[in-house]
CSV table of C-alpha atoms in Angstrom, one decimal:
chain,number,residue,atom,x,y,z
A,175,UNK,CA,-172.3,24.6,-81.0
A,176,UNK,CA,-173.1,25.4,-77.2
A,177,UNK,CA,-174.8,21.9,-76.9
A,178,UNK,CA,-171.5,20.2,-78.5
A,179,UNK,CA,-169.5,22.1,-76.2
A,180,UNK,CA,-171.6,21.2,-73.2
A,181,UNK,CA,-171.5,17.6,-74.3
A,182,UNK,CA,-167.9,17.7,-74.7
A,183,UNK,CA,-167.2,19.2,-71.4
A,184,UNK,CA,-169.5,16.6,-69.6
A,185,UNK,CA,-167.3,13.9,-71.5
A,186,UNK,CA,-164.1,15.7,-70.6
A,187,UNK,CA,-165.1,15.8,-67.1
A,188,UNK,CA,-166.2,12.1,-66.9
A,189,UNK,CA,-162.7,11.3,-68.5
A,190,UNK,CA,-160.7,13.7,-66.2
A,191,UNK,CA,-162.5,12.0,-63.3
A,192,UNK,CA,-161.5,8.5,-64.5
A,193,UNK,CA,-158.0,8.9,-65.6
A,194,UNK,CA,-156.7,11.2,-63.0
A,195,UNK,CA,-158.6,9.8,-59.7
A,196,UNK,CA,-158.3,6.2,-60.3
A,197,UNK,CA,-161.7,5.5,-58.8
A,198,UNK,CA,-161.6,2.8,-56.0
A,199,UNK,CA,-164.9,1.0,-55.6
A,200,UNK,CA,-166.0,-0.9,-52.6
A,201,UNK,CA,-168.1,-3.7,-52.8
A,202,UNK,CA,-170.0,-4.7,-49.9
A,203,UNK,CA,-171.7,-8.0,-49.6
A,204,UNK,CA,-173.9,-9.0,-46.6
A,205,UNK,CA,-174.6,-12.5,-46.2
A,206,UNK,CA,-176.6,-14.2,-43.3
A,207,UNK,CA,-173.6,-15.6,-41.6
A,208,UNK,CA,-170.7,-13.3,-42.4
A,209,UNK,CA,-170.1,-9.5,-43.6
A,210,UNK,CA,-167.1,-9.1,-45.8
A,211,UNK,CA,-165.9,-5.9,-47.5
A,212,UNK,CA,-163.4,-6.0,-50.4
A,213,UNK,CA,-162.0,-3.2,-52.7
A,214,UNK,CA,-161.4,-3.6,-56.5
A,215,UNK,CA,-160.1,-1.0,-59.1
A,216,UNK,CA,-162.1,-0.3,-62.0
A,217,UNK,CA,-160.4,0.3,-65.2
A,218,UNK,CA,-161.3,3.3,-67.4
A,219,UNK,CA,-163.2,1.3,-69.8
A,220,UNK,CA,-165.4,-0.1,-67.5
A,221,UNK,CA,-165.7,3.1,-65.6
A,222,UNK,CA,-167.0,5.2,-68.4
A,223,UNK,CA,-170.3,3.5,-68.5
A,224,UNK,CA,-170.6,3.5,-64.3
A,225,UNK,CA,-169.2,6.7,-64.0
A,226,UNK,CA,-172.1,8.3,-66.4
A,227,UNK,CA,-174.5,6.6,-64.4
A,228,UNK,CA,-173.3,7.5,-60.9
A,229,UNK,CA,-172.7,11.2,-61.8
A,230,UNK,CA,-176.2,11.9,-60.5
A,231,UNK,CA,-175.7,9.8,-57.5
A,232,UNK,CA,-172.5,8.6,-55.6
A,233,UNK,CA,-174.2,5.3,-54.3
A,234,UNK,CA,-175.9,2.6,-56.2
A,235,UNK,CA,-178.1,0.0,-54.4
A,236,UNK,CA,-179.3,-3.3,-55.9
A,237,UNK,CA,-183.0,-4.4,-55.6
A,238,UNK,CA,-183.7,-5.8,-52.0
A,239,UNK,CA,-182.9,-9.6,-52.1
A,240,UNK,CA,-181.2,-12.0,-49.8
A,241,UNK,CA,-177.8,-10.6,-50.5
A,242,UNK,CA,-177.5,-6.9,-50.5
A,243,UNK,CA,-174.7,-5.1,-52.8
A,244,UNK,CA,-173.7,-1.5,-53.0
A,245,UNK,CA,-171.1,0.3,-55.0
A,246,UNK,CA,-169.5,3.4,-53.5
A,247,UNK,CA,-167.3,5.6,-55.7
A,248,UNK,CA,-164.6,7.5,-53.7
A,249,UNK,CA,-161.8,9.9,-54.7
A,250,UNK,CA,-158.5,8.3,-53.7
A,251,UNK,CA,-157.3,11.9,-52.3
A,252,UNK,CA,-160.1,11.9,-50.0
A,253,UNK,CA,-159.6,8.4,-48.4
A,254,UNK,CA,-156.3,8.0,-46.9
A,255,UNK,CA,-156.6,4.6,-45.3
A,256,UNK,CA,-156.6,1.6,-47.3
A,257,UNK,CA,-159.5,-0.7,-47.6
A,258,UNK,CA,-159.3,-4.0,-45.4
A,259,UNK,CA,-161.4,-7.1,-45.6
A,260,UNK,CA,-163.6,-7.4,-42.3
A,261,UNK,CA,-164.6,-10.9,-40.8
A,262,UNK,CA,-167.3,-10.4,-38.3
A,263,UNK,CA,-168.6,-13.1,-35.9
A,264,UNK,CA,-171.3,-15.5,-37.1
A,265,UNK,CA,-174.6,-14.8,-35.5
A,266,UNK,CA,-175.8,-17.5,-33.5
A,267,UNK,CA,-179.6,-18.4,-34.6
A,268,UNK,CA,-181.0,-19.5,-31.5
A,269,UNK,CA,-180.1,-16.3,-29.7
A,270,UNK,CA,-179.8,-17.9,-26.3
A,271,UNK,CA,-183.2,-19.5,-26.1
A,272,UNK,CA,-181.7,-23.1,-26.2
A,273,UNK,CA,-180.4,-24.9,-23.5
A,274,UNK,CA,-176.4,-25.7,-23.4
A,275,UNK,CA,-176.2,-29.3,-22.7
A,276,UNK,CA,-172.8,-30.4,-21.9
A,277,UNK,CA,-171.9,-34.2,-22.3
A,278,UNK,CA,-170.5,-35.4,-19.1
A,279,UNK,CA,-166.7,-36.3,-19.5
A,280,UNK,CA,-165.8,-39.8,-18.6
A,281,UNK,CA,-164.6,-40.2,-15.0
A,282,UNK,CA,-161.2,-41.5,-14.4
A,283,UNK,CA,-160.8,-44.9,-12.9
A,284,UNK,CA,-160.3,-43.9,-9.3
A,285,UNK,CA,-163.0,-41.3,-9.4
A,286,UNK,CA,-165.5,-43.9,-10.8
A,287,UNK,CA,-164.6,-46.3,-8.1
A,288,UNK,CA,-165.3,-43.6,-5.5
A,289,UNK,CA,-168.6,-42.8,-7.2
A,290,UNK,CA,-169.6,-46.4,-7.2
A,291,UNK,CA,-168.9,-46.9,-3.5
A,292,UNK,CA,-170.7,-43.7,-2.5
A,293,UNK,CA,-173.7,-44.9,-4.6
A,294,UNK,CA,-173.5,-48.4,-2.8
A,295,UNK,CA,-173.4,-46.8,0.6
A,296,UNK,CA,-176.7,-45.0,0.0
A,297,UNK,CA,-179.6,-46.2,1.9
A,298,UNK,CA,-182.1,-48.7,0.3
A,299,UNK,CA,-185.5,-46.8,-0.5
A,300,UNK,CA,-188.7,-48.4,0.3
A,301,UNK,CA,-189.5,-49.7,-3.4
A,302,UNK,CA,-186.1,-51.2,-3.4
A,303,UNK,CA,-186.4,-53.1,-0.1
A,304,UNK,CA,-190.2,-54.3,-1.3
A,305,UNK,CA,-188.3,-55.6,-4.6
A,306,UNK,CA,-185.6,-57.2,-3.0
A,307,UNK,CA,-188.0,-58.9,-0.3
A,308,UNK,CA,-190.2,-60.2,-2.9
A,309,UNK,CA,-187.1,-61.8,-4.8
A,310,UNK,CA,-186.1,-63.5,-1.7
A,311,UNK,CA,-189.5,-64.9,-0.9
A,312,UNK,CA,-189.5,-66.3,-4.6
A,313,UNK,CA,-186.3,-67.9,-4.5
A,314,UNK,CA,-186.5,-69.1,-0.7
A,315,UNK,CA,-190.0,-69.7,0.3
A,316,UNK,CA,-191.3,-70.4,-3.5
A,317,UNK,CA,-193.6,-67.6,-3.6
A,318,UNK,CA,-195.2,-66.7,-6.8
A,319,UNK,CA,-194.6,-63.0,-7.8
A,320,UNK,CA,-198.5,-62.8,-8.7
A,321,UNK,CA,-199.1,-63.2,-4.7
A,322,UNK,CA,-197.5,-59.9,-4.2
A,323,UNK,CA,-199.4,-57.7,-6.7
A,324,UNK,CA,-201.2,-55.1,-5.2
A,325,UNK,CA,-199.3,-55.4,-1.7
A,326,UNK,CA,-197.4,-52.6,-0.3
A,327,UNK,CA,-194.2,-52.8,1.5
A,328,UNK,CA,-195.9,-52.8,4.9
A,329,UNK,CA,-198.0,-55.9,3.6
A,330,UNK,CA,-195.0,-57.8,2.6
A,331,UNK,CA,-192.6,-56.9,5.6
A,332,UNK,CA,-194.3,-59.4,8.1
A,333,UNK,CA,-194.1,-62.3,5.6
A,334,UNK,CA,-190.6,-61.4,5.0
A,335,UNK,CA,-189.6,-61.3,8.4
A,336,UNK,CA,-191.2,-64.4,9.3
A,337,UNK,CA,-189.3,-66.4,6.6
A,338,UNK,CA,-186.2,-64.5,7.3
A,339,UNK,CA,-186.1,-65.3,10.9
A,340,UNK,CA,-186.8,-68.9,10.4
A,341,UNK,CA,-184.0,-69.3,8.0
A,342,UNK,CA,-181.8,-67.2,10.3
A,343,UNK,CA,-182.7,-69.4,13.4
A,344,UNK,CA,-182.0,-72.5,11.2
A,345,UNK,CA,-178.6,-71.3,10.2
A,346,UNK,CA,-177.9,-70.5,13.8
A,347,UNK,CA,-178.9,-73.9,15.1
A,348,UNK,CA,-176.8,-75.6,12.1
A,349,UNK,CA,-173.7,-73.6,13.5
A,350,UNK,CA,-174.3,-74.4,16.9
A,351,UNK,CA,-174.7,-78.0,16.1
A,352,UNK,CA,-171.8,-78.3,13.8
A,353,UNK,CA,-169.7,-76.4,16.7
A,354,UNK,CA,-170.9,-79.3,18.9
A,355,UNK,CA,-169.9,-82.0,16.4
A,356,UNK,CA,-166.6,-80.5,16.3
A,357,UNK,CA,-166.0,-80.5,19.9
A,358,UNK,CA,-167.4,-83.9,20.3
A,359,UNK,CA,-165.0,-85.1,17.4
A,360,UNK,CA,-162.0,-83.4,19.2
A,361,UNK,CA,-162.9,-85.3,22.7
A,362,UNK,CA,-162.8,-88.5,20.9
A,363,UNK,CA,-159.4,-87.7,19.2
A,364,UNK,CA,-158.3,-86.8,22.7
A,365,UNK,CA,-159.2,-89.9,24.4
A,366,UNK,CA,-158.1,-92.3,21.5
A,367,UNK,CA,-154.7,-90.7,21.6
A,368,UNK,CA,-154.5,-90.7,25.4
A,369,UNK,CA,-154.8,-94.3,26.8
């Protein structure tokens, strides 16, 4: 008789907790990227089983896995605030170890022109000068590129200067010669017009 009364008292206790308290269960799910918290209400039929289990402990935890869930049963009289959905920032996987590389923005037309002009004004490096001299000698003096293999800038410079100076001298003579021809032609015209 006392056993029946104690069982009835336990069942009555569980029913009273379920019906009067309107148990609120908070389910927290933790994933790798986001943390969300949601609250749900459980009906009396569902709670009878869980209330009997949770009488011993107020927190149930699932087996450790990738997703962890826990159920917390609270009395609404104890908690005055409403439960909220909480979104946390996504955690970065590289944790600052990577290097942030920003893609360069395309320059506007005027800025691009200024940059090109500045690049054109830069001094020519020795390697660029060597290459330009070899190309000049190949095109003007009919040198083969194999001739210059293994030669340094200082080895190519005298050959280049010799051919370049002779071409400049020829052009100067040609210009002087053309000026002389122009002056002779003007004299002839002046003599033929004036009798």
